[in-house]
Coordinates of C-alpha atoms and ligand atoms in Angstrom, one line a residue:
M516 CA 0.0 0.0 0.0
D517 CA 1.5 3.4 -0.9
D518 CA 1.3 6.3 1.6
S519 CA -1.8 7.9 0.0
Q520 CA -3.9 4.7 0.7
K521 CA -2.8 4.5 4.4
K522 CA -4.9 6.1 7.1
H523 CA -3.1 9.2 8.3
I524 CA -3.4 9.5 12.1
A525 CA -2.9 12.2 14.7
I526 CA -2.5 11.0 18.3
L527 CA -3.3 13.6 20.9
G528 CA -1.5 12.4 24.1
S529 CA 0.8 9.9 22.3
T530 CA 3.1 9.5 25.4
G531 CA 0.3 8.1 27.6
S532 CA -1.1 4.7 28.2
I533 CA -3.6 4.8 25.3
G534 CA -1.2 6.8 23.1
T535 CA 1.8 4.3 23.4
Q536 CA -0.5 1.3 22.9
A537 CA -1.9 3.0 19.8
L538 CA 1.6 3.3 18.5
E539 CA 2.2 -0.4 19.1
V540 CA -0.8 -1.1 17.0
I541 CA 0.5 1.2 14.3
S542 CA 4.0 -0.3 14.5
A543 CA 2.5 -3.8 13.9
N544 CA 0.6 -2.6 10.9
P545 CA 2.9 -0.2 9.0
D546 CA 1.1 -0.9 5.7
Q547 CA -2.2 0.4 7.1
F548 CA -1.3 3.6 9.1
Q549 CA 0.9 6.6 8.8
V550 CA 1.6 8.8 11.8
E551 CA 1.0 12.4 11.0
V552 CA 1.0 14.3 14.3
L553 CA 2.0 13.3 17.9
T554 CA 1.4 15.4 21.0
A555 CA 2.3 15.4 24.7
H556 CA 1.9 17.5 27.8
S557 CA 5.5 17.6 29.0
N558 CA 7.3 14.3 28.2
A559 CA 9.5 15.7 25.5
D560 CA 12.0 12.9 25.5
L561 CA 9.4 10.2 24.7
L562 CA 7.6 12.5 22.2
A563 CA 10.9 13.0 20.3
E564 CA 11.7 9.3 20.3
Q565 CA 8.2 8.5 18.9
A566 CA 8.4 11.3 16.3
L567 CA 11.7 10.0 15.0
K568 CA 10.6 6.3 15.0
F569 CA 7.3 7.0 13.3
K570 CA 8.5 9.8 11.0
A571 CA 5.8 12.2 12.2
N572 CA 5.1 15.3 10.2
A573 CA 4.6 17.5 13.3
V574 CA 4.6 17.3 17.1
V575 CA 3.1 19.6 19.7
I576 CA 4.3 19.9 23.3
E577 CA 1.9 21.6 25.7
D578 CA 4.7 22.6 28.1
E579 CA 6.3 25.7 26.6
S580 CA 9.5 25.3 28.6
K581 CA 10.3 22.0 26.7
Y582 CA 9.8 23.6 23.3
K583 CA 13.3 24.8 22.5
A584 CA 15.2 21.6 23.3
L585 CA 12.5 19.6 21.4
K586 CA 12.8 21.8 18.3
D587 CA 16.6 21.6 18.4
R588 CA 16.3 17.8 18.4
L589 CA 13.7 17.4 15.6
F590 CA 14.1 20.4 13.3
D591 CA 17.0 18.9 11.3
E592 CA 15.0 15.7 10.8
G593 CA 12.3 17.8 9.0
I594 CA 9.7 17.4 11.8
K595 CA 7.7 20.5 12.6
V596 CA 7.5 21.4 16.3
Y597 CA 4.9 23.5 18.0
C598 CA 3.9 24.3 21.6
G599 CA 1.0 25.4 23.7
S600 CA -2.7 24.7 23.8
D601 CA -3.6 26.9 20.8
A602 CA -1.2 24.9 18.6
L603 CA -2.7 21.7 19.9
A604 CA -6.1 22.8 18.8
Q605 CA -4.8 24.0 15.4
V606 CA -2.6 21.1 14.4
V607 CA -5.6 18.8 14.1
E608 CA -6.7 20.8 11.1
M609 CA -3.7 19.7 9.0
E610 CA -4.9 18.6 5.6
E611 CA -3.0 15.3 5.6
I612 CA -4.8 13.9 8.7
D613 CA -7.7 11.4 8.2
M614 CA -8.3 10.5 11.8
V615 CA -7.6 12.0 15.3
L616 CA -7.1 9.7 18.2
T617 CA -8.0 11.7 21.3
A618 CA -5.8 10.1 24.0
L619 CA -5.2 13.0 26.3
V620 CA -6.8 13.3 29.7
G621 CA -9.6 15.5 30.9
F622 CA -11.3 18.7 29.9
A623 CA -8.2 19.6 27.9
G624 CA -9.5 17.3 25.2
L625 CA -12.6 19.4 24.5
K626 CA -11.1 22.2 22.4
P627 CA -8.9 20.1 20.0
T628 CA -11.7 17.5 19.6
L629 CA -14.2 20.2 18.5
R630 CA -11.6 21.7 16.1
A631 CA -10.9 18.3 14.6
I632 CA -14.6 17.7 14.0
D633 CA -15.0 21.1 12.5
A634 CA -12.1 20.3 10.1
G635 CA -14.0 17.1 9.1
K636 CA -11.6 14.6 10.7
H637 CA -12.9 11.3 12.0
I638 CA -12.4 10.9 15.7
A639 CA -11.2 7.8 17.6
L640 CA -12.3 8.8 21.0
A641 CA -10.5 7.7 24.2
N642 CA -10.9 11.1 25.9
K643 CA -14.3 10.3 27.5
E644 CA -14.3 13.6 29.5
T645 CA -15.0 15.5 26.3
L646 CA -18.3 13.7 25.8
V647 CA -19.1 13.9 29.5
V648 CA -18.7 17.7 29.5
A649 CA -20.2 18.6 26.2
G650 CA -21.7 15.5 24.7
E651 CA -24.7 17.3 23.1
L652 CA -22.5 19.9 21.4
V653 CA -19.9 17.5 20.3
T654 CA -22.2 14.9 18.8
K655 CA -24.3 17.6 17.1
A656 CA -21.1 19.0 15.5
A657 CA -20.1 15.5 14.4
R658 CA -23.5 14.9 12.8
E659 CA -23.4 18.3 11.0
K660 CA -19.9 17.7 9.6
G661 CA -20.6 14.0 8.7
V662 CA -17.8 13.0 11.1
N663 CA -17.8 9.6 12.8
I664 CA -16.8 9.2 16.4
Y665 CA -15.3 5.7 17.0
P666 CA -15.2 4.7 20.6
V667 CA -11.9 3.5 22.0
D668 CA -13.1 2.9 25.6
S669 CA -13.4 -0.9 25.8
E670 CA -17.1 -0.9 27.0
H671 CA -18.2 1.4 24.3
S672 CA -16.2 -0.4 21.7
A673 CA -18.0 -3.6 22.9
I674 CA -21.4 -1.9 22.3
F675 CA -20.3 -0.6 19.0
Q676 CA -19.2 -4.1 17.9
C677 CA -22.5 -5.6 19.1
L678 CA -24.3 -3.0 17.0
A679 CA -22.6 -4.0 13.7
G680 CA -25.3 -5.2 11.4
E681 CA -28.1 -4.0 13.7
F682 CA -28.6 -0.5 12.2
H683 CA -32.4 -0.8 11.9
N684 CA -32.9 -2.5 15.3
P685 CA -33.5 -0.2 18.2
I686 CA -31.6 -0.8 21.4
E687 CA -33.8 -1.6 24.4
K688 CA -31.0 -1.3 26.9
I689 CA -27.3 -1.6 27.4
Y690 CA -25.3 -3.1 30.3
L691 CA -21.9 -1.5 30.9
T692 CA -19.7 -3.9 32.7
A693 CA -17.4 -2.7 35.5
S694 CA -14.5 -4.6 37.1
G695 CA -15.3 -3.0 40.4
G696 CA -11.7 -1.9 40.7
P697 CA -9.2 -2.6 43.6
F698 CA -11.8 -1.7 46.3
R699 CA -14.7 -3.9 45.2
G700 CA -16.5 -5.2 48.3
K701 CA -14.8 -2.8 50.7
T702 CA -16.9 -0.9 53.3
R703 CA -16.8 2.9 53.8
K704 CA -14.9 2.3 57.0
E705 CA -12.2 0.5 55.1
L706 CA -12.1 3.1 52.4
E707 CA -11.4 5.9 54.9
S708 CA -7.7 5.1 55.1
V709 CA -6.8 3.8 51.6
T710 CA -3.7 5.4 50.0
P711 CA -3.0 6.5 46.4
A712 CA -0.6 3.6 46.0
Q713 CA -3.4 1.1 46.9
A714 CA -5.8 2.9 44.6
L715 CA -3.3 2.8 41.7
K716 CA -3.2 -1.0 41.7
H717 CA -6.0 -2.0 39.3
P718 CA -6.6 -5.7 39.2
N719 CA -7.2 -6.1 35.4
W720 CA -6.0 -3.0 33.5
N721 CA -2.8 -1.0 33.4
M722 CA -3.8 2.6 32.7
G723 CA -2.9 6.3 33.3
A724 CA -3.1 7.6 36.9
K725 CA -6.3 9.6 36.5
I726 CA -8.4 6.9 35.1
T727 CA -7.0 4.4 37.5
I728 CA -8.2 6.5 40.5
D729 CA -11.5 7.0 38.6
S730 CA -11.8 3.2 38.4
A731 CA -11.1 2.8 42.1
S732 CA -13.8 5.3 43.0
M733 CA -16.3 4.1 40.3
M734 CA -16.3 7.5 38.8
N735 CA -14.9 6.0 35.7
K736 CA -18.1 3.9 35.2
G737 CA -20.1 7.0 35.9
L738 CA -18.3 9.0 33.2
E739 CA -18.8 6.0 30.9
V740 CA -22.6 6.0 31.5
I741 CA -22.7 9.6 30.3
E742 CA -20.3 8.8 27.4
A743 CA -22.6 6.0 26.3
K744 CA -25.7 8.2 26.4
W745 CA -24.1 10.5 23.8
L746 CA -22.3 8.0 21.7
F747 CA -25.4 5.8 21.2
G748 CA -28.2 8.3 21.6
L749 CA -29.7 6.6 24.7
K750 CA -32.1 7.7 27.4
P751 CA -30.8 7.5 30.9
E752 CA -33.1 4.7 31.8
Q753 CA -31.7 2.6 28.9
I754 CA -28.3 2.4 30.6
D755 CA -27.4 0.0 33.4
V756 CA -24.1 -0.9 35.2
I757 CA -23.2 -4.4 36.2
V758 CA -20.1 -5.4 38.1
H759 CA -18.2 -8.2 36.4
P760 CA -14.9 -8.7 38.2
Q761 CA -13.1 -10.8 35.5
S762 CA -13.4 -8.0 32.8
I763 CA -13.9 -10.6 30.0
I764 CA -17.4 -9.4 28.9
H765 CA -16.7 -5.8 27.9
S766 CA -20.4 -4.8 27.7
I767 CA -23.8 -6.0 26.5
V768 CA -26.6 -4.7 24.2
Q769 CA -30.2 -5.9 24.8
F770 CA -32.5 -5.6 21.8
E771 CA -36.3 -5.2 21.8
D772 CA -36.9 -8.9 21.2
G773 CA -35.0 -9.6 24.5
S774 CA -31.9 -10.9 22.8
M775 CA -28.6 -9.9 24.3
K776 CA -25.3 -9.5 22.5
A777 CA -22.1 -9.3 24.4
Q778 CA -18.5 -8.7 23.2
M779 CA -15.8 -10.8 25.0
G780 CA -12.1 -11.0 25.1
L781 CA -9.1 -10.7 27.3
P782 CA -8.7 -7.2 28.8
D783 CA -6.3 -5.6 26.4
M784 CA -6.8 -2.0 25.3
K785 CA -5.0 -2.7 22.0
L786 CA -8.0 -4.5 20.7
P787 CA -10.5 -1.6 21.0
I788 CA -7.8 0.9 19.9
Q789 CA -7.1 -1.2 16.8
Y790 CA -10.9 -1.7 16.0
A791 CA -11.4 2.1 16.2
L792 CA -8.3 2.9 14.0
G793 CA -9.0 0.1 11.5
Y794 CA -12.8 0.3 11.3
P795 CA -14.6 -1.2 9.4
E796 CA -11.9 -3.8 9.1
R797 CA -10.9 -6.3 11.8
I798 CA -7.1 -6.4 11.4
K799 CA -5.4 -9.7 12.0
S800 CA -3.5 -9.6 15.3
D801 CA -1.3 -11.8 17.5
F802 CA -2.8 -10.5 20.8
P803 CA -3.1 -13.3 23.4
R804 CA -6.3 -15.4 22.9
F805 CA -8.9 -16.1 25.6
E806 CA -8.7 -19.7 27.2
F807 CA -12.0 -20.8 28.7
W808 CA -10.4 -23.0 31.3
E809 CA -8.4 -20.1 32.7
Y810 CA -11.8 -18.4 33.5
P811 CA -14.1 -21.2 34.5
K812 CA -16.5 -18.7 36.1
L813 CA -17.7 -15.4 34.9
T814 CA -19.6 -13.6 37.6
F815 CA -21.9 -10.6 38.0
E816 CA -22.9 -8.4 40.9
Q817 CA -24.9 -5.2 41.5
P818 CA -22.8 -2.1 42.0
D819 CA -22.7 -0.7 45.5
Y820 CA -24.1 2.8 45.0
E821 CA -24.0 3.7 48.7
T822 CA -20.3 3.0 49.2
F823 CA -19.2 4.3 45.7
R824 CA -21.3 7.5 45.7
N825 CA -19.6 8.8 42.5
L826 CA -21.5 6.4 40.4
Q827 CA -24.8 7.7 41.8
F828 CA -23.7 11.3 41.3
A829 CA -22.9 10.6 37.6
F830 CA -26.5 9.2 37.1
D831 CA -27.9 12.2 38.9
A832 CA -25.8 14.6 36.8
M833 CA -26.9 12.9 33.6
N834 CA -30.6 13.1 34.6
K835 CA -30.2 16.7 35.5
G836 CA -28.5 17.5 32.2
G837 CA -27.2 20.9 31.1
N838 CA -23.9 21.7 32.6
A839 CA -24.3 19.2 35.5
P840 CA -22.0 16.6 33.9
C841 CA -19.4 19.4 33.3
I842 CA -19.5 20.3 37.0
L843 CA -19.2 16.6 37.9
N844 CA -16.1 16.3 35.6
A845 CA -14.3 19.4 36.8
A846 CA -14.9 18.6 40.5
N847 CA -13.6 15.1 39.8
E848 CA -10.4 16.3 38.0
V849 CA -9.6 18.6 41.0
V850 CA -10.2 16.0 43.7
V851 CA -8.4 13.2 41.9
K852 CA -5.3 15.4 41.7
A853 CA -5.6 16.3 45.3
F854 CA -6.0 12.7 46.3
L855 CA -2.9 11.7 44.3
D856 CA -1.0 14.6 45.9
G857 CA -1.9 13.3 49.3
Q858 CA -4.0 16.3 50.1
L859 CA -7.4 14.6 50.4
G860 CA -8.7 11.2 51.6
F861 CA -10.4 8.8 49.3
L862 CA -14.0 9.4 50.6
A863 CA -13.6 13.1 50.8
M864 CA -13.4 13.2 47.0
S865 CA -17.1 12.3 46.8
D866 CA -18.0 14.9 49.4
I867 CA -16.4 17.7 47.3
I868 CA -18.1 16.5 44.1
E869 CA -21.4 16.4 45.9
A870 CA -21.0 20.0 47.1
C871 CA -20.0 21.2 43.6
L872 CA -23.1 19.6 42.1
E873 CA -25.3 21.3 44.7
N874 CA -23.7 24.7 44.7
V875 CA -22.2 25.6 41.3
T876 CA -24.7 27.4 39.1
H877 CA -26.8 25.1 37.0
I878 CA -27.3 26.1 33.4
P879 CA -29.9 24.0 31.6
K880 CA -28.9 24.9 28.0
P881 CA -25.2 25.8 28.1
S882 CA -23.2 27.3 25.2
L883 CA -19.6 26.3 24.5
S884 CA -18.4 29.3 26.5
D885 CA -20.7 28.4 29.4
Y886 CA -18.9 25.0 29.6
F887 CA -15.5 26.8 29.9
E888 CA -17.0 29.1 32.6
T889 CA -18.5 26.2 34.5
D890 CA -15.2 24.3 34.3
K891 CA -13.4 27.3 35.7
E892 CA -16.0 28.1 38.4
T893 CA -16.2 24.5 39.6
R894 CA -12.4 24.1 39.8
T895 CA -12.1 27.2 41.9
Y896 CA -15.0 26.2 44.2
A897 CA -13.7 22.6 44.5
A898 CA -10.2 23.8 45.4
S899 CA -11.6 26.1 48.0
L900 CA -13.2 23.1 49.8
I901 CA -10.0 21.0 50.0
P902 CA -8.4 22.7 53.1
A903 CA -11.4 22.0 55.4
L904 CA -11.5 18.4 54.3
Q905 CA -7.7 17.8 54.3
N906 CA -6.7 14.6 56.1
K907 CA -10.3 13.3 56.1
Ligands
LIG57 P1 -2.2 9.0 30.5 O1 -2.1 9.9 31.7 O2 -1.5 7.7 30.5 O3 -1.7 9.9 29.2 C1 -2.3 11.1 29.0 C2 -1.6 11.7 27.7 O4 -2.1 13.0 27.5 C3 -0.1 11.9 27.8 O5 0.4 11.8 26.5 C4 0.0 13.3 28.4 O6 1.3 13.9 28.1 C5 -1.1 14.0 27.7 N1 -1.7 15.1 28.5 C6 -2.1 15.1 29.7 N2 -2.6 16.2 30.1 C7 -2.6 17.0 29.0 C8 -3.0 18.4 28.8 N3 -3.6 19.1 29.7 N4 -2.9 18.9 27.5 C9 -2.3 18.1 26.6 N5 -1.9 16.8 26.8 C10 -2.1 16.3 28.0 O7 -3.8 8.8 30.2 P2 -4.5 7.5 29.6 O8 -3.8 7.1 28.3 O9 -4.7 6.5 30.6 O10 -5.9 8.1 29.3 C11 -6.2 8.9 28.2 C12 -7.7 9.1 28.0 O11 -8.2 7.8 27.6 C13 -8.4 9.5 29.2 O12 -9.5 10.3 28.9 C14 -9.0 8.1 29.8 O13 -10.2 8.3 30.5 C15 -9.2 7.4 28.5 N6 -9.2 5.9 28.6 C16 -8.0 5.3 29.0 C17 -7.9 3.9 29.1 C18 -6.6 3.3 29.5 O14 -6.6 2.0 29.5 N7 -5.6 4.0 29.8 C19 -9.1 3.1 28.9 C20 -10.2 3.8 28.4 C21 -10.3 5.2 28.3 P3 2.6 13.6 29.1 O15 2.9 12.2 29.0 O16 3.6 14.6 28.6 O17 2.1 14.0 30.5
LIG58 MG1 -13.7 1.8 30.0

């Protein structure tokens, strides 16, 4: 295949967990994909290595203090180097790009994702926070521009895979599976004293720090519920969560005749990443295969909404609508960072999120600038609550 027939990919957040696994997929399929743009927050060394290995056309480093050294290293190799968040939002418009993989963390993904959609680029979406914050606006823009949003999140990829060939058949309900994380079955009393190191040990998945804490607190599943609503055009009552500790069934669709389709496989993010990048083709892979006798029992439990209050808050925010999910997300980003920095206990994270949902101004029909305002207002308010709850 010559270069013009390959899919030309931009990876926002190429130095992270999803970004590096996406590059493994690309490296295994050099005849299918060409790396066009790579970006990072501050890990300039890895970004430079990746850019040289994959012969990227351009890179963006968010951290301006790393710009000069990066430019000195890549300029002679003919690789363009930019820095800052405006450059990140602009670079996705490059004509050569066919698809943008959004693998950066948090609210920072919103602006570049919208710009990529506006420029008509298909999106492989890992950055779930973008859909949580502004799902209505983002999916509307994608529809208007004829842009497809391919889910990378394993649960949403599972649903997307179950929907293949079911275009005319309405969904009755979906079940998002959750591993339950490292603290499944723990009581509130036990959770009072858990440390960041304990929360960072996920039983089944090896991921970036923020999503690993979100998984421990069940906020990740809450964000995924809202993500699913927008990706698949569902009503809140059509979405349910089921705890499945083995992480083999990645999610389930139930149709109106009562039939249920599930997608299964070993927990390995490379599979959903590859499905999103390669869609509609299933690319042959040498990923390890599932062995039934290694998993003689697949089990299911109800989530514990009282212990893991974040999951309930996410359902509440989705039901309330407007900027409520944006408030949920901003508060969560602040408290996860505070927990990781040792400033806040595990349970206090939910207390601050609850206070933000109650006290930050609710806007029923937010504009794009309202989302930026809400994000800012919530971050300030959430941060102001930390000192009183410190060491709780
Ligand atoms: P990581 O923390 O591992 O990587 C994040 C990437 O984004 C890094 O390249 C980082 O750069 C960059 N980045 C971080 N903050 C910013 C910012 N403010 N501006 C620009 N770039 C930034 O995260 P993950 O790969 O784990 O997660 C990425 C997204 O994918 C998240 O939204 C997560 O919820 C979602 N996801 C992840 C899964 C996983 O298995 N990891 C599974 C499903 C979804 P640097 O390295 O320089 O800091
Ligand atoms: Mg997931």
